[in-house]
mmCIF file with all atom_site columns, C-alpha atoms in Angstrom:
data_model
loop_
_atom_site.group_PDB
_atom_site.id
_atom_site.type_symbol
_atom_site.label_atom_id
_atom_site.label_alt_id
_atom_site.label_comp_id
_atom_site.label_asym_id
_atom_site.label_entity_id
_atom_site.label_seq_id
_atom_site.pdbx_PDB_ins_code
_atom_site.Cartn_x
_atom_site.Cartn_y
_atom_site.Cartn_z
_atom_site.occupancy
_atom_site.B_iso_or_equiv
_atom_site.pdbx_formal_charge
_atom_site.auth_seq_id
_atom_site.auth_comp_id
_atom_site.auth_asym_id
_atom_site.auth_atom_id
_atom_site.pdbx_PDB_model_num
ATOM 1   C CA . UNK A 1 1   ? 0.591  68.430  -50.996 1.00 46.00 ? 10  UNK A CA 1
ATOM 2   C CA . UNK A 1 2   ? 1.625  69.741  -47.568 1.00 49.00 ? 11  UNK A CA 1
ATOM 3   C CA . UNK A 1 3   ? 1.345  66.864  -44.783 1.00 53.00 ? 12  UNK A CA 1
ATOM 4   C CA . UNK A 1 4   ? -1.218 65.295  -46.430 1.00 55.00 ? 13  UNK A CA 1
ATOM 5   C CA . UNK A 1 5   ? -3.345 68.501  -47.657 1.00 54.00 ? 14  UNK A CA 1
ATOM 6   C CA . UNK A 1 6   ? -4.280 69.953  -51.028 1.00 53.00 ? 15  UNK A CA 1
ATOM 7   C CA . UNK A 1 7   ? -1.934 73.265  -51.663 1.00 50.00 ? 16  UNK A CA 1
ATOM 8   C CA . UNK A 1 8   ? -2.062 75.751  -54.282 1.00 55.00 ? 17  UNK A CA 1
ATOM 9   C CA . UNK A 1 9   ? 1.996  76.971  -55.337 1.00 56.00 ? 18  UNK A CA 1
ATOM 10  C CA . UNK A 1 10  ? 0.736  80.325  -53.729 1.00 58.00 ? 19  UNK A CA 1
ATOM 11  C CA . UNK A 1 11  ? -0.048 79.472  -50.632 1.00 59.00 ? 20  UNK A CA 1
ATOM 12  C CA . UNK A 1 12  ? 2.993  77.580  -50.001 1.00 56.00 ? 21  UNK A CA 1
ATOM 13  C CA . UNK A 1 13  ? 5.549  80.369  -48.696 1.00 57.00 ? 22  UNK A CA 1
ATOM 14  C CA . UNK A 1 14  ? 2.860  81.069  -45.861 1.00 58.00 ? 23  UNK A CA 1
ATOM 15  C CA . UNK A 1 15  ? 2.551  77.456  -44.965 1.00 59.00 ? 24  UNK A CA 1
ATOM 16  C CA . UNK A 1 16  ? 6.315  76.149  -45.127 1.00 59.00 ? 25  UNK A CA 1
ATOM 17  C CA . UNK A 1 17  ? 8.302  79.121  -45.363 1.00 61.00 ? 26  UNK A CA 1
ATOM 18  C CA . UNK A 1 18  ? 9.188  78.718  -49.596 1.00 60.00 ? 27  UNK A CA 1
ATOM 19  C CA . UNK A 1 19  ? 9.416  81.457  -51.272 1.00 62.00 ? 28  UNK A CA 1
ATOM 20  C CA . UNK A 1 20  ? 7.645  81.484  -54.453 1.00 60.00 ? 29  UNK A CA 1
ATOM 21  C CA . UNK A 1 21  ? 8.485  83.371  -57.996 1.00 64.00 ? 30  UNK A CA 1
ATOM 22  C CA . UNK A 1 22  ? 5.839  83.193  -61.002 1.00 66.00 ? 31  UNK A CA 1
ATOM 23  C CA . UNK A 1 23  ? 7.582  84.389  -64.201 1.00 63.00 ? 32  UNK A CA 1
ATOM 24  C CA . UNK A 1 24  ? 7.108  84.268  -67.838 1.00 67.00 ? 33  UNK A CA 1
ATOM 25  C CA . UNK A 1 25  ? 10.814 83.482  -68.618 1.00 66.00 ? 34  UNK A CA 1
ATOM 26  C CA . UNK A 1 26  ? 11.536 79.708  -69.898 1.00 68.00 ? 35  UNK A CA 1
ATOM 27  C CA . UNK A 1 27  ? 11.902 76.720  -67.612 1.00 72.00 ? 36  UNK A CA 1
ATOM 28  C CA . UNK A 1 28  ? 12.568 73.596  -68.159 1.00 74.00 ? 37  UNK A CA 1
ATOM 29  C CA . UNK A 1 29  ? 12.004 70.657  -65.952 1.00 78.00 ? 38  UNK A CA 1
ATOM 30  C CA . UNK A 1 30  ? 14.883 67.777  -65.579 1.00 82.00 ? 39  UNK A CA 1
ATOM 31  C CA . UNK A 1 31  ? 13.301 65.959  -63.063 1.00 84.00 ? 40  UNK A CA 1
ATOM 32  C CA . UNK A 1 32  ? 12.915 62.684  -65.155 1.00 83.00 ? 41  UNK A CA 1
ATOM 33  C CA . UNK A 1 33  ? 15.430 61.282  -67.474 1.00 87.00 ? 42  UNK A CA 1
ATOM 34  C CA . UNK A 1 34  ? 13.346 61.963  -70.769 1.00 86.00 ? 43  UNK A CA 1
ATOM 35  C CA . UNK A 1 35  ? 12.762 65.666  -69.568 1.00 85.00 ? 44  UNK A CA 1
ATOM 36  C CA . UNK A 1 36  ? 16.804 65.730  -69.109 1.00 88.00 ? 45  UNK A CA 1
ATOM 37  C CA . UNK A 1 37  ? 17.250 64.297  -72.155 1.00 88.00 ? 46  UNK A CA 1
ATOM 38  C CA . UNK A 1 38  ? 15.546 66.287  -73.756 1.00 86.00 ? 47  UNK A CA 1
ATOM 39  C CA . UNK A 1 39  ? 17.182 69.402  -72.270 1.00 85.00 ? 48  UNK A CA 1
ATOM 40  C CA . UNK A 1 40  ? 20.367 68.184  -73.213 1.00 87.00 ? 49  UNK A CA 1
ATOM 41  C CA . UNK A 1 41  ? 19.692 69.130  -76.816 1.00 85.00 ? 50  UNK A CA 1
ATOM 42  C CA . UNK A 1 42  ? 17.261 72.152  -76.343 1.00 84.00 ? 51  UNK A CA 1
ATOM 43  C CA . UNK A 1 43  ? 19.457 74.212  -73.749 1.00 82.00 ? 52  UNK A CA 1
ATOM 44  C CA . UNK A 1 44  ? 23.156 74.847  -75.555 1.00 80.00 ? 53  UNK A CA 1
ATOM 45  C CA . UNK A 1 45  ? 21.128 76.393  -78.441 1.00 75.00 ? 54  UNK A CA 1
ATOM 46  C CA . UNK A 1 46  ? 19.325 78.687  -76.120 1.00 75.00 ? 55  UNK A CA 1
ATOM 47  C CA . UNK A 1 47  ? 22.645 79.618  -74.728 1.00 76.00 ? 56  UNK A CA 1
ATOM 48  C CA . UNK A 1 48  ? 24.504 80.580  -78.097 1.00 81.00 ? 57  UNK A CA 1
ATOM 49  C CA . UNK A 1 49  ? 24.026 84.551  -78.688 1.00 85.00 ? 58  UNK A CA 1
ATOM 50  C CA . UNK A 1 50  ? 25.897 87.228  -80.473 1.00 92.00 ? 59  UNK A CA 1
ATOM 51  C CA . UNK A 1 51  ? 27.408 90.238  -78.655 1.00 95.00 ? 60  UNK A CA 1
ATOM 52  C CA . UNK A 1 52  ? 27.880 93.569  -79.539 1.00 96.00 ? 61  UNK A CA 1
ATOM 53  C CA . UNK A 1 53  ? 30.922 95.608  -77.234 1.00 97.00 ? 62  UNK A CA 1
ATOM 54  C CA . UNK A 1 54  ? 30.856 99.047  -78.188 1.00 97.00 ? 63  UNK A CA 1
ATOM 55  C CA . UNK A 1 55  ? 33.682 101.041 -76.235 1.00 97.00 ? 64  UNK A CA 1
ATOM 56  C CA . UNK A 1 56  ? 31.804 104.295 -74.771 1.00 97.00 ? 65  UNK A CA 1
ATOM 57  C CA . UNK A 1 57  ? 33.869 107.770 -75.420 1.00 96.00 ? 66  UNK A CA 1
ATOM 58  C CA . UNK A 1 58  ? 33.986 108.467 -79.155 1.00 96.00 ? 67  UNK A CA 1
ATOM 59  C CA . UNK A 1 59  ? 31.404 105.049 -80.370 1.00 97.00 ? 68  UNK A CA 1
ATOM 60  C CA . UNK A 1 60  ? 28.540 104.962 -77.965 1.00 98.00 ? 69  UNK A CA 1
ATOM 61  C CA . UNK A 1 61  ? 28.947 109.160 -76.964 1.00 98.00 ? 70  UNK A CA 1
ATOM 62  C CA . UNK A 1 62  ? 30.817 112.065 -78.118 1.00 97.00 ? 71  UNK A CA 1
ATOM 63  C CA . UNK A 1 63  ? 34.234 112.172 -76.696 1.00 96.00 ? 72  UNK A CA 1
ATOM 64  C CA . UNK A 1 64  ? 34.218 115.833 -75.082 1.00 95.00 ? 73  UNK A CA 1
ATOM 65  C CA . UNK A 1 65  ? 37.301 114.745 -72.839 1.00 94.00 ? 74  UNK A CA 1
ATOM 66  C CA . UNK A 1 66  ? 36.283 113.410 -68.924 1.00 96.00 ? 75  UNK A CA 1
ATOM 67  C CA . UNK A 1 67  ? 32.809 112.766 -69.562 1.00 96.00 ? 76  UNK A CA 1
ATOM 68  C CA . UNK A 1 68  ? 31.403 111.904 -65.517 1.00 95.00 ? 77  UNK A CA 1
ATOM 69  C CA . UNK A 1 69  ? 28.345 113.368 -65.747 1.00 96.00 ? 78  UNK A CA 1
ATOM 70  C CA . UNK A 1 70  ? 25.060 113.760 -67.714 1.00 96.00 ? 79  UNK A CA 1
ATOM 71  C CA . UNK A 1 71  ? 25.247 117.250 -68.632 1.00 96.00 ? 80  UNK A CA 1
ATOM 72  C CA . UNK A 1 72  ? 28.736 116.169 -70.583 1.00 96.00 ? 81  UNK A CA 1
ATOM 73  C CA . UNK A 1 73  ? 27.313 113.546 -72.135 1.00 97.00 ? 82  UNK A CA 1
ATOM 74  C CA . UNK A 1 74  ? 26.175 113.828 -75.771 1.00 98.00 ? 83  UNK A CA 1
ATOM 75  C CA . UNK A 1 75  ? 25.083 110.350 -77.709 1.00 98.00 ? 84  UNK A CA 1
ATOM 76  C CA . UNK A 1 76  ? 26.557 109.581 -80.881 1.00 97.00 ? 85  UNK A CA 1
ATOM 77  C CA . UNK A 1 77  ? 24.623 109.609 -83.773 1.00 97.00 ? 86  UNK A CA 1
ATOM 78  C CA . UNK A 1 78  ? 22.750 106.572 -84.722 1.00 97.00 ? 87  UNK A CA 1
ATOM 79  C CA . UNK A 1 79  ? 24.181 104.683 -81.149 1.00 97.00 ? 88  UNK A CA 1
ATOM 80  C CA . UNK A 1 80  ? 20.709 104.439 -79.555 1.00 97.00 ? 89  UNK A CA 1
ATOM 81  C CA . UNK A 1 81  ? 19.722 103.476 -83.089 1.00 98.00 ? 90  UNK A CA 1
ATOM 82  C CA . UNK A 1 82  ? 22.464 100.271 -83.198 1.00 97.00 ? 91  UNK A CA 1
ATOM 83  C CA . UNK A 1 83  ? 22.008 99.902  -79.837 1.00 98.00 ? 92  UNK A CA 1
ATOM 84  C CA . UNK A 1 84  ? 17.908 99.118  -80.089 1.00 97.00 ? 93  UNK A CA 1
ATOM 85  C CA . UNK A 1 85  ? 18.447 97.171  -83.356 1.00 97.00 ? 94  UNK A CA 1
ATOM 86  C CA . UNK A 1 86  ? 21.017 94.856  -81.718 1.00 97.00 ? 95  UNK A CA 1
ATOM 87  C CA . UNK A 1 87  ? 18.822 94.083  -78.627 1.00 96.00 ? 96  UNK A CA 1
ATOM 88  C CA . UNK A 1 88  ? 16.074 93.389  -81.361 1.00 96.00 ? 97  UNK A CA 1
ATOM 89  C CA . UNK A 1 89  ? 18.170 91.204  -82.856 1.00 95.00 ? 98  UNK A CA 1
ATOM 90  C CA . UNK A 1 90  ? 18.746 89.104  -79.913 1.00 92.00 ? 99  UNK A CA 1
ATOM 91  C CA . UNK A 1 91  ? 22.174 89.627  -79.592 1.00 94.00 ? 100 UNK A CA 1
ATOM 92  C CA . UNK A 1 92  ? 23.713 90.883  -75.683 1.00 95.00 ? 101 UNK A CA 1
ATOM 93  C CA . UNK A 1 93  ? 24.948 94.685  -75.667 1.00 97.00 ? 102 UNK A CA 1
ATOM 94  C CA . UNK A 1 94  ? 28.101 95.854  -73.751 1.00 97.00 ? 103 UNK A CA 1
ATOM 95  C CA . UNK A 1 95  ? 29.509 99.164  -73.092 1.00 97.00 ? 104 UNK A CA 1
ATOM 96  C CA . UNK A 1 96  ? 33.445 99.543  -72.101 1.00 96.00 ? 105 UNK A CA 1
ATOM 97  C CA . UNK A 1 97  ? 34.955 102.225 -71.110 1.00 96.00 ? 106 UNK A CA 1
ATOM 98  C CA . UNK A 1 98  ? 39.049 103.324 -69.366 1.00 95.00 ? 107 UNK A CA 1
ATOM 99  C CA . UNK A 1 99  ? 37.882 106.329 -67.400 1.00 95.00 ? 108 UNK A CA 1
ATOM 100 C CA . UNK A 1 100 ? 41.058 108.144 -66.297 1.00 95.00 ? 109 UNK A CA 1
ATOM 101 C CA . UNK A 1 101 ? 38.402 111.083 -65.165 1.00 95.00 ? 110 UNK A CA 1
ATOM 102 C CA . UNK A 1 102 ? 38.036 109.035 -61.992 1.00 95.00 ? 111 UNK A CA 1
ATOM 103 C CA . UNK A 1 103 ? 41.824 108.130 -61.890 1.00 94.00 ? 112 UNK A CA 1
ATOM 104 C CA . UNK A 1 104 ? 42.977 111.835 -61.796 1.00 95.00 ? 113 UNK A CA 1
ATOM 105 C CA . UNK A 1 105 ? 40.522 112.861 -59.657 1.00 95.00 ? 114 UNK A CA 1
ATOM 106 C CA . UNK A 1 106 ? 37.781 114.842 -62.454 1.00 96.00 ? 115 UNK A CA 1
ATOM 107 C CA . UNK A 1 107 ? 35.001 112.981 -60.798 1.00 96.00 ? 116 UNK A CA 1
ATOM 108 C CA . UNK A 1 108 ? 34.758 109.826 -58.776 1.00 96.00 ? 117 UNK A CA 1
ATOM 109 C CA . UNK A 1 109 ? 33.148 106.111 -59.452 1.00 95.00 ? 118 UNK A CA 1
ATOM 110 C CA . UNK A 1 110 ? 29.963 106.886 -57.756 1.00 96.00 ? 119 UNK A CA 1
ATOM 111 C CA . UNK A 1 111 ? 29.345 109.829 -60.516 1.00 97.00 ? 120 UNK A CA 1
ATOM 112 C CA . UNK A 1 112 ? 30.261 107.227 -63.572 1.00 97.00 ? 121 UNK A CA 1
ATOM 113 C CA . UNK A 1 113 ? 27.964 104.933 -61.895 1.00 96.00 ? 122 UNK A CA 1
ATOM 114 C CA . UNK A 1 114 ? 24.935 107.296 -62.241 1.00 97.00 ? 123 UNK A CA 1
ATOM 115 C CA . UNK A 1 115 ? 26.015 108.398 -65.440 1.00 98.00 ? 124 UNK A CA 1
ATOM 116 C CA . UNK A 1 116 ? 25.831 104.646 -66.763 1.00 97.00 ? 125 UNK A CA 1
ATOM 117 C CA . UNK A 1 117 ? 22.515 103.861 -64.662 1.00 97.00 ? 126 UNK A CA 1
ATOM 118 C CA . UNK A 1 118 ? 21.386 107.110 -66.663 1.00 98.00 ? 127 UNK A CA 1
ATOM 119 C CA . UNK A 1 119 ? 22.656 105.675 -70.305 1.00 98.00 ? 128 UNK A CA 1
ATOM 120 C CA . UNK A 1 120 ? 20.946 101.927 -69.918 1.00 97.00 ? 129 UNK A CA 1
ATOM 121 C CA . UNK A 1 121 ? 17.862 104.009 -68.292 1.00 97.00 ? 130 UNK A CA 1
ATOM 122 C CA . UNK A 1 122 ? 17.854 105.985 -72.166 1.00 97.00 ? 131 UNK A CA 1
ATOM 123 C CA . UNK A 1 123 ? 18.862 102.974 -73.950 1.00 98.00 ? 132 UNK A CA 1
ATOM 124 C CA . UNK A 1 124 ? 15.743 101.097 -72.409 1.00 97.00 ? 133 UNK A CA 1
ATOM 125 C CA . UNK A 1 125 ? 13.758 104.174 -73.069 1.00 97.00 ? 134 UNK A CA 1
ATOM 126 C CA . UNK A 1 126 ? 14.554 103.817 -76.896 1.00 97.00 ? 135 UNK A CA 1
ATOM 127 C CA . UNK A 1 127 ? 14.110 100.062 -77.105 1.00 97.00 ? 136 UNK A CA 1
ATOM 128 C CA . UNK A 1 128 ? 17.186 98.901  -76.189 1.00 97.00 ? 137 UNK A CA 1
ATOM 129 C CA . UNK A 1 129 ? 18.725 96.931  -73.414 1.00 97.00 ? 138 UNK A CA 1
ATOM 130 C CA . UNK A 1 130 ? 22.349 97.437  -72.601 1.00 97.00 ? 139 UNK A CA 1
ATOM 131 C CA . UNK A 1 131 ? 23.742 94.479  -70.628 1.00 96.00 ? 140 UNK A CA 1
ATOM 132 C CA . UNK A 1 132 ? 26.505 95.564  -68.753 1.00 96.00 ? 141 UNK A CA 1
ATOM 133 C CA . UNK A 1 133 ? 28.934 98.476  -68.582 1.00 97.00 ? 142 UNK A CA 1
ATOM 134 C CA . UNK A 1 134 ? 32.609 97.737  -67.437 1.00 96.00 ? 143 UNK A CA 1
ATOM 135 C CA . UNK A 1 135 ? 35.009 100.689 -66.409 1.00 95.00 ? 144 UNK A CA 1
ATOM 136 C CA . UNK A 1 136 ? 38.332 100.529 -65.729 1.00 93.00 ? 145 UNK A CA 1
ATOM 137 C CA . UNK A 1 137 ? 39.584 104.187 -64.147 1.00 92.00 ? 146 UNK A CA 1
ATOM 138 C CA . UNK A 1 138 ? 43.247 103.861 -65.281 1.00 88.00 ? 147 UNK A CA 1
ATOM 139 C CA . UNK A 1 139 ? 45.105 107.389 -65.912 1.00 84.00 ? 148 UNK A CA 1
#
């Protein structure tokens, strides 16, 4: 209710300035002690999975030396493969990667940032989900 009226969660952002998100992802109310409780015990085992860190050049792609851009970048055999059947498995995927390339001046970060937008893009495409690439560009 909004001073006094009937509202539906929809209307709500035009009428008090809320924003609202509808989502299909879990929530759990701990409003009320029982409903706290109860999270207490059904939470930390939603919280517990496995993760997979696969270091890029020479594991997740074929190390051709300063690999910036897409045209250098050739997967591994069977990576797309481990990388799908981890995310099926319900376990988080990381990529990690030194990238001297950037530190000596081959290409720069905005170019390894593309190239790893381009690699979860493909992972995605094959069924995958890569969480998170980290690069360090040390020489």
């Amino acid at each position: 209710m909004l001073a006094g009226k009937p509202t539906s969660f929809r209307s709500l952002p035009r009428k008090a300035g809320c924003a609202v998100t509808v989502s299909e992802g879990y929530f759990r109310d701990i409003g009320v002690p029982d409903d706290f409780a109860g999270a207490q015990q059904e939470i930390p085992g939603l919280l517990h999975r496995h993760a997979l860190f696969l270091d890029r050049d020479g594991v997740v792609n074929v190390d051709h030396g300063y690999v910036g851009s897409r045209d250098r970048f050739e997967w591994m055999p069977g990576s797309l493969e481990a990388i799908r059947e981890a995310t099926e498995a319900g376990w988080h995927v990381f990529i990690v990667t030194n990238q001297s390339g950037v530190a000596r001046g081959h290409y720069d970060e905005a170019a390894v940032v593309a190239l790893h937008d381009w690699v979860s893009d493909a992972a995605r495409r094959a069924g995958g989900t890569i969480d998170d690439i980290r690069y360090l560009p040390v020489p």
